[in-house]
Short mmCIF file of C-alpha atoms and ligand atoms in Angstrom, two decimals:
data_model
loop_
_atom_site.label_atom_id
_atom_site.label_comp_id
_atom_site.label_asym_id
_atom_site.label_seq_id
_atom_site.Cartn_x
_atom_site.Cartn_y
_atom_site.Cartn_z
CA UNK A 1 -2.83 27.22 12.84
CA UNK A 2 -5.79 24.91 13.08
CA UNK A 3 -9.01 23.97 11.34
CA UNK A 4 -12.35 25.37 12.46
CA UNK A 5 -15.49 23.45 11.51
CA UNK A 6 -18.11 26.16 11.81
CA UNK A 7 -21.87 25.98 12.10
CA UNK A 8 -22.55 22.24 12.15
CA UNK A 9 -24.59 20.04 14.46
CA UNK A 10 -22.51 17.60 16.50
CA UNK A 11 -23.99 14.14 16.96
CA UNK A 12 -22.45 11.75 19.45
CA UNK A 13 -23.85 8.57 20.96
CA UNK A 14 -25.46 10.64 23.69
CA UNK A 15 -25.72 14.26 22.52
CA UNK A 16 -26.98 16.36 19.67
CA UNK A 17 -26.08 20.07 19.67
CA UNK A 18 -24.90 22.96 17.53
CA UNK A 19 -21.30 23.91 18.12
CA UNK A 20 -18.04 24.64 16.33
CA UNK A 21 -15.07 22.31 16.51
CA UNK A 22 -11.44 23.44 16.49
CA UNK A 23 -8.73 21.02 15.46
CA UNK A 24 -5.00 21.36 15.96
CA UNK A 25 -2.74 18.74 14.50
CA UNK A 26 -4.43 15.37 14.91
CA UNK A 27 -6.72 16.25 17.81
CA UNK A 28 -9.90 18.09 18.64
CA UNK A 29 -8.71 20.91 20.90
CA UNK A 30 -11.92 22.81 21.59
CA UNK A 31 -15.66 22.63 21.08
CA UNK A 32 -17.79 25.73 21.53
CA UNK A 33 -18.50 29.19 20.12
CA UNK A 34 -15.87 31.86 19.29
CA UNK A 35 -13.05 29.37 19.54
CA UNK A 36 -11.31 30.24 16.26
CA UNK A 37 -7.76 31.57 16.29
CA UNK A 38 -5.97 33.83 13.79
CA UNK A 39 -4.70 31.80 10.86
CA UNK A 40 -7.24 28.99 11.26
CA UNK A 41 -8.70 27.46 8.14
CA UNK A 42 -12.44 27.93 8.50
CA UNK A 43 -14.68 25.31 6.88
CA UNK A 44 -18.36 26.18 6.90
CA UNK A 45 -20.42 23.10 7.73
CA UNK A 46 -23.77 24.79 8.18
CA UNK A 47 -26.71 22.48 7.60
CA UNK A 48 -24.50 19.43 8.13
CA UNK A 49 -24.20 16.84 10.87
CA UNK A 50 -20.81 16.12 12.41
CA UNK A 51 -20.45 12.43 13.23
CA UNK A 52 -17.43 10.70 14.79
CA UNK A 53 -15.63 8.82 12.03
CA UNK A 54 -17.24 5.45 11.38
CA UNK A 55 -15.57 2.29 12.65
CA UNK A 56 -16.17 -0.83 10.59
CA UNK A 57 -15.60 -3.71 13.00
CA UNK A 58 -15.36 -6.39 10.34
CA UNK A 59 -13.47 -6.39 7.04
CA UNK A 60 -11.49 -8.92 5.02
CA UNK A 61 -9.13 -7.08 2.68
CA UNK A 62 -6.55 -8.94 0.59
CA UNK A 63 -7.86 -12.25 1.92
CA UNK A 64 -6.69 -15.43 0.23
CA UNK A 65 -9.48 -18.01 0.45
CA UNK A 66 -7.53 -20.73 -1.33
CA UNK A 67 -9.31 -20.61 -4.67
CA UNK A 68 -8.87 -16.84 -5.07
CA UNK A 69 -8.02 -13.55 -3.29
CA UNK A 70 -10.58 -10.85 -2.42
CA UNK A 71 -11.14 -8.17 -5.03
CA UNK A 72 -10.43 -5.39 -2.53
CA UNK A 73 -7.05 -5.05 -0.93
CA UNK A 74 -6.14 -2.60 1.85
CA UNK A 75 -5.68 0.20 -0.64
CA UNK A 76 -9.02 0.01 -2.49
CA UNK A 77 -10.89 -1.16 0.61
CA UNK A 78 -9.79 1.71 2.83
CA UNK A 79 -10.32 4.25 0.02
CA UNK A 80 -13.91 2.99 -0.22
CA UNK A 81 -14.18 3.20 3.57
CA UNK A 82 -13.31 6.91 3.76
CA UNK A 83 -15.52 7.76 0.79
CA UNK A 84 -18.39 6.30 2.80
CA UNK A 85 -17.51 8.03 6.09
CA UNK A 86 -15.56 5.25 7.81
CA UNK A 87 -12.20 6.31 9.25
CA UNK A 88 -11.22 3.11 11.05
CA UNK A 89 -11.46 -0.51 9.97
CA UNK A 90 -10.71 -3.63 11.95
CA UNK A 91 -9.59 -6.35 9.57
CA UNK A 92 -9.41 -10.08 10.21
CA UNK A 93 -6.05 -11.77 9.94
CA UNK A 94 -6.02 -15.52 10.35
CA UNK A 95 -3.60 -18.17 11.56
CA UNK A 96 -3.08 -20.96 9.03
CA UNK A 97 -3.37 -24.42 10.54
CA UNK A 98 0.13 -25.64 11.37
CA UNK A 99 1.41 -22.09 11.62
CA UNK A 100 1.55 -19.32 14.24
CA UNK A 101 -0.38 -16.20 15.15
CA UNK A 102 2.88 -14.30 14.91
CA UNK A 103 3.38 -15.12 11.25
CA UNK A 104 -0.28 -14.31 10.50
CA UNK A 105 0.19 -10.90 12.14
CA UNK A 106 3.38 -10.31 10.16
CA UNK A 107 1.45 -11.11 7.00
CA UNK A 108 -1.33 -8.66 7.93
CA UNK A 109 1.26 -5.90 8.40
CA UNK A 110 2.92 -6.78 5.10
CA UNK A 111 -0.39 -6.55 3.24
CA UNK A 112 -1.51 -3.28 4.83
CA UNK A 113 1.55 -1.17 5.63
CA UNK A 114 1.71 2.01 3.58
CA UNK A 115 -1.53 1.17 1.77
CA UNK A 116 -4.32 2.40 4.04
CA UNK A 117 -6.36 5.57 3.57
CA UNK A 118 -7.99 5.17 6.98
CA UNK A 119 -6.69 3.96 10.33
CA UNK A 120 -6.71 0.24 10.87
CA UNK A 121 -6.34 -2.49 13.43
CA UNK A 122 -6.48 -6.26 13.32
CA UNK A 123 -8.44 -9.07 14.91
CA UNK A 124 -6.68 -12.44 14.73
CA UNK A 125 -8.34 -15.70 13.69
CA UNK A 126 -7.31 -18.76 15.73
CA UNK A 127 -7.59 -22.06 13.88
CA UNK A 128 -4.96 -24.24 15.53
CA UNK A 129 -4.84 -24.40 19.31
CA UNK A 130 -1.74 -25.69 21.08
CA UNK A 131 0.64 -24.56 23.85
CA UNK A 132 2.41 -22.20 21.49
CA UNK A 133 -0.89 -20.57 20.42
CA UNK A 134 -1.85 -20.15 24.05
CA UNK A 135 1.44 -18.32 24.73
CA UNK A 136 1.03 -16.22 21.61
CA UNK A 137 -2.32 -14.84 22.76
CA UNK A 138 -0.42 -12.63 25.19
CA UNK A 139 2.07 -11.57 22.50
CA UNK A 140 -0.87 -10.53 20.32
CA UNK A 141 -2.40 -8.43 23.10
CA UNK A 142 1.02 -6.82 23.63
CA UNK A 143 1.16 -6.08 19.89
CA UNK A 144 -2.16 -4.24 19.99
CA UNK A 145 -4.25 -7.12 18.68
CA UNK A 146 -6.67 -7.52 21.57
CA UNK A 147 -9.47 -9.41 19.84
CA UNK A 148 -9.58 -12.80 18.16
CA UNK A 149 -11.94 -14.83 16.03
CA UNK A 150 -12.90 -18.45 16.27
CA UNK A 151 -14.94 -20.22 13.64
CA UNK A 152 -17.59 -22.74 14.62
CA UNK A 153 -18.00 -23.38 10.87
CA UNK A 154 -15.69 -23.99 7.87
CA UNK A 155 -14.92 -27.52 9.07
CA UNK A 156 -12.15 -28.28 6.60
CA UNK A 157 -10.11 -25.13 7.13
CA UNK A 158 -10.85 -23.12 10.26
CA UNK A 159 -13.43 -24.73 12.56
CA UNK A 160 -12.44 -25.27 16.18
CA UNK A 161 -14.03 -27.67 18.64
CA UNK A 162 -15.79 -26.86 21.90
CA UNK A 163 -12.84 -27.79 24.13
CA UNK A 164 -10.62 -25.39 22.23
CA UNK A 165 -13.22 -22.64 22.57
CA UNK A 166 -13.26 -23.19 26.32
CA UNK A 167 -9.45 -23.17 26.62
CA UNK A 168 -9.08 -20.07 24.46
CA UNK A 169 -11.76 -18.19 26.41
CA UNK A 170 -10.00 -18.94 29.70
CA UNK A 171 -6.69 -17.80 28.26
CA UNK A 172 -8.14 -14.58 26.89
CA UNK A 173 -9.65 -13.78 30.24
CA UNK A 174 -6.15 -13.89 31.78
CA UNK A 175 -4.60 -11.43 29.32
CA UNK A 176 -7.39 -9.03 28.29
CA UNK A 177 -8.37 -10.55 24.97
CA UNK A 178 -11.90 -10.76 23.59
CA UNK A 179 -12.88 -13.58 21.24
CA UNK A 180 -15.35 -12.94 18.45
CA UNK A 181 -17.23 -15.97 17.16
CA UNK A 182 -18.54 -17.07 13.80
CA UNK A 183 -21.60 -19.00 14.99
CA UNK A 184 -22.76 -21.69 12.60
CA UNK A 185 -22.64 -25.45 13.15
CA UNK A 186 -19.97 -26.48 10.64
CA UNK A 187 -20.61 -30.24 10.95
CA UNK A 188 -24.25 -29.85 9.96
CA UNK A 189 -23.36 -27.53 7.09
CA UNK A 190 -21.01 -30.16 5.64
CA UNK A 191 -23.74 -32.79 5.99
CA UNK A 192 -26.31 -30.60 4.22
CA UNK A 193 -23.86 -29.83 1.42
CA UNK A 194 -23.17 -33.57 1.00
CA UNK A 195 -26.90 -34.22 0.79
CA UNK A 196 -27.30 -31.54 -1.86
CA UNK A 197 -24.46 -33.01 -3.92
CA UNK A 198 -26.00 -36.47 -3.77
CA UNK A 199 -29.26 -35.00 -5.04
CA UNK A 200 -27.36 -33.13 -7.74
CA UNK A 201 -28.39 -29.70 -6.43
CA UNK A 202 -25.78 -27.24 -7.65
CA UNK A 203 -27.13 -23.67 -7.80
CA UNK A 204 -26.79 -20.73 -5.35
CA UNK A 205 -30.47 -21.19 -4.42
CA UNK A 206 -29.33 -23.98 -2.11
CA UNK A 207 -26.74 -21.92 -0.22
CA UNK A 208 -29.17 -20.61 2.46
CA UNK A 209 -30.84 -24.02 2.72
CA UNK A 210 -27.49 -25.58 3.59
CA UNK A 211 -27.06 -23.03 6.40
CA UNK A 212 -30.49 -22.51 8.00
CA UNK A 213 -31.02 -20.12 10.90
CA UNK A 214 -31.35 -23.10 13.26
CA UNK A 215 -27.67 -23.89 12.85
CA UNK A 216 -26.75 -20.31 13.77
CA UNK A 217 -28.95 -20.61 16.85
CA UNK A 218 -27.46 -23.97 17.80
CA UNK A 219 -23.92 -22.60 17.62
CA UNK A 220 -24.86 -19.52 19.65
CA UNK A 221 -26.55 -21.68 22.31
CA UNK A 222 -23.46 -23.88 22.55
CA UNK A 223 -21.10 -20.90 22.64
CA UNK A 224 -23.09 -19.24 25.39
CA UNK A 225 -23.00 -22.36 27.55
CA UNK A 226 -19.23 -22.64 27.10
CA UNK A 227 -18.78 -18.94 27.85
CA UNK A 228 -20.91 -19.31 30.97
CA UNK A 229 -18.75 -22.20 32.21
CA UNK A 230 -15.57 -20.28 31.37
CA UNK A 231 -17.09 -17.14 32.92
CA UNK A 232 -15.76 -15.04 30.03
CA UNK A 233 -17.38 -12.40 27.77
CA UNK A 234 -17.90 -13.23 24.08
CA UNK A 235 -18.69 -11.28 20.91
CA UNK A 236 -20.93 -12.78 18.23
CA UNK A 237 -20.05 -11.57 14.72
CA UNK A 238 -22.40 -11.08 11.79
CA UNK A 239 -25.61 -12.10 13.56
CA UNK A 240 -28.19 -12.84 10.86
CA UNK A 241 -31.27 -14.36 12.46
CA UNK A 242 -34.07 -13.72 14.88
CA UNK A 243 -33.54 -17.22 16.31
CA UNK A 244 -29.92 -16.35 17.06
CA UNK A 245 -30.89 -13.11 18.75
CA UNK A 246 -33.40 -14.96 20.94
CA UNK A 247 -30.62 -17.19 22.25
CA UNK A 248 -28.43 -14.19 22.94
CA UNK A 249 -31.19 -12.45 24.85
CA UNK A 250 -31.72 -15.53 27.01
CA UNK A 251 -28.00 -15.53 27.78
CA UNK A 252 -28.04 -11.83 28.58
CA UNK A 253 -31.01 -12.39 30.89
CA UNK A 254 -28.85 -14.82 32.84
CA UNK A 255 -26.35 -12.00 33.27
CA UNK A 256 -23.80 -13.07 30.67
CA UNK A 257 -21.64 -10.52 28.91
CA UNK A 258 -22.40 -11.08 25.22
CA UNK A 259 -21.59 -8.47 22.60
CA UNK A 260 -23.29 -8.64 19.24
CA UNK A 261 -22.56 -7.39 15.74
CA UNK A 262 -24.87 -7.46 12.76
CA UNK A 263 -24.31 -6.22 9.21
CA UNK A 264 -26.25 -4.07 6.70
CA UNK A 265 -26.92 -7.10 4.48
CA UNK A 266 -28.89 -8.83 7.24
CA UNK A 267 -30.90 -5.66 7.82
CA UNK A 268 -31.68 -4.76 4.23
CA UNK A 269 -31.51 -7.83 1.98
CA UNK A 270 -33.37 -11.13 2.20
CA UNK A 271 -33.17 -14.66 0.87
CA UNK A 272 -35.29 -13.91 -2.20
CA UNK A 273 -31.95 -12.77 -3.67
CA UNK A 274 -30.96 -16.42 -4.11
CA UNK A 275 -33.61 -16.78 -6.83
CA UNK A 276 -36.04 -19.54 -7.73
CA UNK A 277 -35.56 -23.22 -6.97
CA UNK A 278 -34.71 -24.66 -10.37
CA UNK A 279 -33.57 -21.45 -11.97
CA UNK A 280 -30.46 -21.55 -14.14
CA UNK A 281 -29.62 -17.96 -13.07
CA UNK A 282 -26.33 -17.54 -11.22
CA UNK A 283 -27.19 -14.00 -9.92
CA UNK A 284 -27.76 -15.43 -6.43
CA UNK A 285 -23.99 -16.00 -6.21
CA UNK A 286 -23.59 -12.28 -5.51
CA UNK A 287 -25.26 -12.92 -2.15
CA UNK A 288 -23.44 -16.11 -1.23
CA UNK A 289 -22.03 -15.18 2.14
CA UNK A 290 -22.03 -16.91 5.49
CA UNK A 291 -24.30 -16.73 7.32
CA UNK A 292 -26.70 -16.33 4.40
CA UNK A 293 -29.42 -13.72 3.97
CA UNK A 294 -32.59 -14.53 5.91
CA UNK A 295 -36.30 -13.58 5.87
CA UNK A 296 -37.92 -10.15 6.10
CA UNK A 297 -39.05 -11.10 9.59
CA UNK A 298 -35.42 -11.55 10.67
CA UNK A 299 -34.62 -8.07 9.36
CA UNK A 300 -37.40 -6.56 11.47
CA UNK A 301 -36.22 -8.37 14.59
CA UNK A 302 -32.62 -7.27 14.04
CA UNK A 303 -33.66 -3.62 13.59
CA UNK A 304 -35.59 -3.85 16.82
CA UNK A 305 -32.55 -5.40 18.49
CA UNK A 306 -30.50 -2.40 17.37
CA UNK A 307 -32.97 0.14 18.68
CA UNK A 308 -33.30 -1.67 22.01
CA UNK A 309 -29.57 -1.83 22.62
CA UNK A 310 -29.48 -5.63 22.28
CA UNK A 311 -27.06 -5.45 19.37
CA UNK A 312 -23.91 -3.38 19.85
CA UNK A 313 -22.25 -2.85 16.49
CA UNK A 314 -22.86 -2.77 12.75
CA UNK A 315 -19.85 -4.03 10.81
CA UNK A 316 -19.92 -5.02 7.16
CA UNK A 317 -18.00 -8.29 6.88
CA UNK A 318 -16.71 -6.71 3.65
CA UNK A 319 -15.24 -9.67 1.78
CA UNK A 320 -15.57 -8.87 -1.90
CA UNK A 321 -15.26 -11.16 -4.91
CA UNK A 322 -16.02 -10.21 -8.50
CA UNK A 323 -19.14 -11.77 -9.96
CA UNK A 324 -17.25 -12.45 -13.17
CA UNK A 325 -14.04 -14.37 -12.67
CA UNK A 326 -14.37 -15.11 -8.96
CA UNK A 327 -17.90 -15.97 -7.84
CA UNK A 328 -18.14 -18.17 -10.94
CA UNK A 329 -15.53 -20.54 -9.51
CA UNK A 330 -18.67 -22.11 -8.05
CA UNK A 331 -20.68 -22.08 -11.26
CA UNK A 332 -21.32 -25.83 -11.04
CA UNK A 333 -21.26 -26.18 -7.25
CA UNK A 334 -22.69 -23.54 -4.91
CA UNK A 335 -20.43 -24.74 -2.08
CA UNK A 336 -17.38 -23.58 -4.07
CA UNK A 337 -18.65 -20.01 -4.60
CA UNK A 338 -16.24 -17.74 -2.67
CA UNK A 339 -18.19 -16.56 0.39
CA UNK A 340 -18.69 -12.88 1.05
CA UNK A 341 -19.74 -9.55 -0.38
CA UNK A 342 -18.80 -5.86 -0.32
CA UNK A 343 -20.23 -3.25 2.06
CA UNK A 344 -17.59 -0.95 3.55
CA UNK A 345 -18.38 1.95 1.20
CA UNK A 346 -22.13 1.97 1.82
CA UNK A 347 -22.49 1.12 5.51
CA UNK A 348 -22.93 4.63 6.94
CA UNK A 349 -25.21 5.79 4.12
CA UNK A 350 -27.42 2.72 4.31
CA UNK A 351 -27.80 2.95 8.06
CA UNK A 352 -28.56 6.66 7.90
CA UNK A 353 -31.07 6.27 5.06
CA UNK A 354 -32.82 3.04 6.03
CA UNK A 355 -32.28 3.20 9.79
CA UNK A 356 -32.45 6.84 10.86
CA UNK A 357 -34.63 8.35 8.13
CA UNK A 358 -37.10 5.48 8.27
CA UNK A 359 -37.42 5.94 12.04
CA UNK A 360 -35.98 2.56 13.04
CA UNK A 361 -33.13 4.06 15.06
CA UNK A 362 -32.26 7.63 16.01
CA UNK A 363 -29.07 9.49 15.17
CA UNK A 364 -27.44 8.89 18.56
CA UNK A 365 -28.08 5.19 18.12
CA UNK A 366 -26.60 5.32 14.64
CA UNK A 367 -23.41 6.85 16.06
CA UNK A 368 -23.27 4.30 18.87
CA UNK A 369 -23.76 1.40 16.47
CA UNK A 370 -21.43 2.55 13.72
CA UNK A 371 -18.65 4.00 15.86
CA UNK A 372 -18.79 4.52 19.64
CA UNK A 373 -19.62 1.01 20.81
CA UNK A 374 -16.96 -0.47 18.55
CA UNK A 375 -14.37 1.94 19.96
CA UNK A 376 -15.30 0.93 23.50
CA UNK A 377 -15.44 -2.82 22.93
CA UNK A 378 -12.26 -2.95 20.86
CA UNK A 379 -10.00 -0.73 22.97
CA UNK A 380 -10.00 2.46 20.92
CA UNK A 381 -12.09 4.79 23.08
CA UNK A 382 -11.88 7.77 23.65
CA UNK A 383 -9.27 8.41 20.94
CA UNK A 384 -11.79 7.03 18.44
CA UNK A 385 -15.57 6.75 18.50
CA UNK A 386 -16.59 10.16 19.77
CA UNK A 387 -16.32 13.90 19.24
CA UNK A 388 -14.68 15.28 22.37
CA UNK A 389 -11.76 17.49 23.33
CA UNK A 390 -8.65 15.32 23.24
CA UNK A 391 -10.09 12.77 20.84
CA UNK A 392 -8.61 12.13 17.41
CA UNK A 393 -10.10 14.54 14.89
CA UNK A 394 -11.81 11.77 12.91
CA UNK A 395 -14.88 13.65 11.80
CA UNK A 396 -17.48 12.99 9.14
CA UNK A 397 -19.27 16.07 7.85
CA UNK A 398 -22.57 14.59 6.70
CA UNK A 399 -24.67 16.63 4.29
CA UNK A 400 -28.26 15.40 4.72
CA UNK A 401 -29.40 17.15 1.55
CA UNK A 402 -27.17 15.19 -0.81
CA UNK A 403 -28.61 12.05 -2.39
CA UNK A 404 -27.66 9.50 -5.01
CA UNK A 405 -28.40 6.00 -6.21
CA UNK A 406 -25.98 3.29 -5.20
CA UNK A 407 -24.47 1.57 -8.20
CA UNK A 408 -21.32 -0.37 -8.97
CA UNK A 409 -20.73 2.06 -11.86
CA UNK A 410 -19.65 4.87 -9.53
CA UNK A 411 -18.28 2.99 -6.55
CA UNK A 412 -14.74 3.21 -5.19
CA UNK A 413 -14.51 -0.36 -3.91
CA UNK A 414 -12.85 -2.50 -6.58
CA UNK A 415 -15.47 -5.13 -7.23
CA UNK A 416 -17.72 -5.56 -10.26
CA UNK A 417 -21.11 -5.42 -8.54
CA UNK A 418 -22.85 -3.85 -5.57
CA UNK A 419 -25.35 -5.87 -3.51
CA UNK A 420 -27.33 -2.67 -2.92
CA UNK A 421 -27.48 -1.71 -6.61
CA UNK A 422 -30.40 0.69 -7.14
CA UNK A 423 -30.86 1.57 -3.45
CA UNK A 424 -31.31 5.32 -2.92
CA UNK A 425 -28.95 6.93 -0.42
CA UNK A 426 -29.98 10.14 1.29
CA UNK A 427 -27.09 12.13 2.78
CA UNK A 428 -23.42 11.83 2.03
CA UNK A 429 -20.05 12.21 3.71
CA UNK A 430 -19.19 15.52 2.12
CA UNK A 431 -15.95 16.03 4.07
CA UNK A 432 -14.04 13.40 6.04
CA UNK A 433 -11.17 14.23 8.37
CA UNK A 434 -8.78 11.58 9.56
CA UNK A 435 -6.75 12.74 12.57
CA UNK A 436 -7.21 16.30 11.36
CA UNK A 437 -6.22 15.54 7.76
CA UNK A 438 -8.76 16.29 5.06
CA UNK A 439 -9.12 12.97 3.29
CA UNK A 440 -12.45 13.60 1.59
CA UNK A 441 -13.28 17.19 0.65
CA UNK A 442 -16.44 18.15 -1.22
CA UNK A 443 -17.09 14.47 -1.78
CA UNK A 444 -13.73 13.88 -3.47
CA UNK A 445 -10.75 11.90 -2.23
CA UNK A 446 -8.21 14.71 -1.87
CA UNK A 447 -5.62 12.94 0.26
CA UNK A 448 -3.60 11.09 -2.34
CA UNK A 449 -1.24 9.44 0.14
CA UNK A 450 -2.36 6.47 2.21
CA UNK A 451 -1.90 8.14 5.61
CA UNK A 452 -3.82 5.55 7.65
CA UNK A 453 -1.92 4.28 10.66
CA UNK A 454 -1.90 0.98 12.50
CA UNK A 455 -3.89 1.15 15.73
CA UNK A 456 -2.34 -0.38 18.76
CA UNK A 457 -5.47 -1.30 20.69
CA UNK A 458 -5.92 -1.50 24.45
CA UNK A 459 -6.83 -4.78 26.17
CA UNK A 460 -10.52 -5.57 26.45
CA UNK A 461 -12.17 -4.03 29.51
CA UNK A 462 -15.90 -4.15 28.74
CA UNK A 463 -18.12 -1.60 27.01
O1 URP B 501 -19.13 -15.05 3.86
C1 URP B 501 -18.36 -14.50 4.63
N1 URP B 501 -18.84 -13.91 5.69
N2 URP B 501 -17.04 -14.48 4.41
C2 URP B 501 -16.08 -13.93 5.21
C3 URP B 501 -15.58 -14.83 6.28
C4 URP B 501 -16.42 -14.80 7.52
O2 URP B 501 -16.92 -15.83 7.91
O3 URP B 501 -16.57 -13.76 8.14
ZN1 ZN B 502 -17.45 -15.21 9.94
ZN1 ZN B 503 -16.01 -12.05 8.19
#
């Protein structure tokens, strides 16, 4: 006995066609007409699009940032993911300085096991490079963690120097690991924050001024040179600026393999959210994230980059902190505001509404950017990231006629605000199947058990 999705339009990264899908167990077993079998459960999906389940390349659930822990853990975060049409998340674990990758991975499993409503994998942050770390890179790849993150910012806690970047890139090349990079010049950020303190500038308005686009560009330029010398591919996370994209394009022109992720916040929100210069309002704290929001011009350039295939993925960098009780840790000092914001629940809807429906990208591009490319880059394809016979039955039934207004009042993610409050969303994930299990049905979370499984990813082998 299987499930037959009948009458929908399948959208993949390359195709768009009407066909039925038959699922048996966890897999798609046939695509075509008249494929139903006696005893099948038939779900009519007429008038709906069938997308491969979304893959969010970038989340931080249950992340301890020292002063506090993110509002969303793996339970609330993955529930929000499936509500929004995302069936896989890749979350960032991180080595503590003085400790090992192994213990960071153990901690990630402890936080997530038995709690996830969608499938999940991990990237691993590297903050402390030594012979042991170098050895552990291979252990990580053998444990299914085939991508890493290095921070060129956060000087006091996570930043690595250029020599370490070079050594880590060389090591990853040997064992099939891909390093993702947070590209901001951490030394300059610290200097700008110092300057602000001396001038008694305290409010969130100063956050973007302490991290201008030039310092993202500088870090990207430096990274690309190191990657070129090491002859190793790199992945730039949460790209925010037109300047940064220009550097990447120059690198690509020289034939370098550079993968790029941006996020809905850099496409849809701008730095006016930080408020007026001498304002006493603290609202801007909701948008304190790194890199910060940029200008409208940057948004336009990033959208163009998406439509021209220059940017590969859209992840959210979901890293949520409550406005009341968490963001206000930095009430008197913007540099102490916990960095990050929510996004996992709204990613697919925002990209459909403001990308596809406004003509900035087409539906195939949306699928590539929200699912397929991520699956390919991060070793999950073809099990994830497409609708094909033999693939996992991770399917989003998208009803284009549904619409609602995004508001924190009705959201699933467990945080007290939504950066997209008041945005209209057209279309909704009406049903979501995770490996053939109905997780969302008629817009409701019907799977009460957290059935998400850990994804053992394949080594990096290009896109
Ligand atoms: O502000 C952000 N993005 N916080 C999460 C950590 C990171 O740098 O991705
Ligand atoms: Zn980052
Ligand atoms: Zn992040």
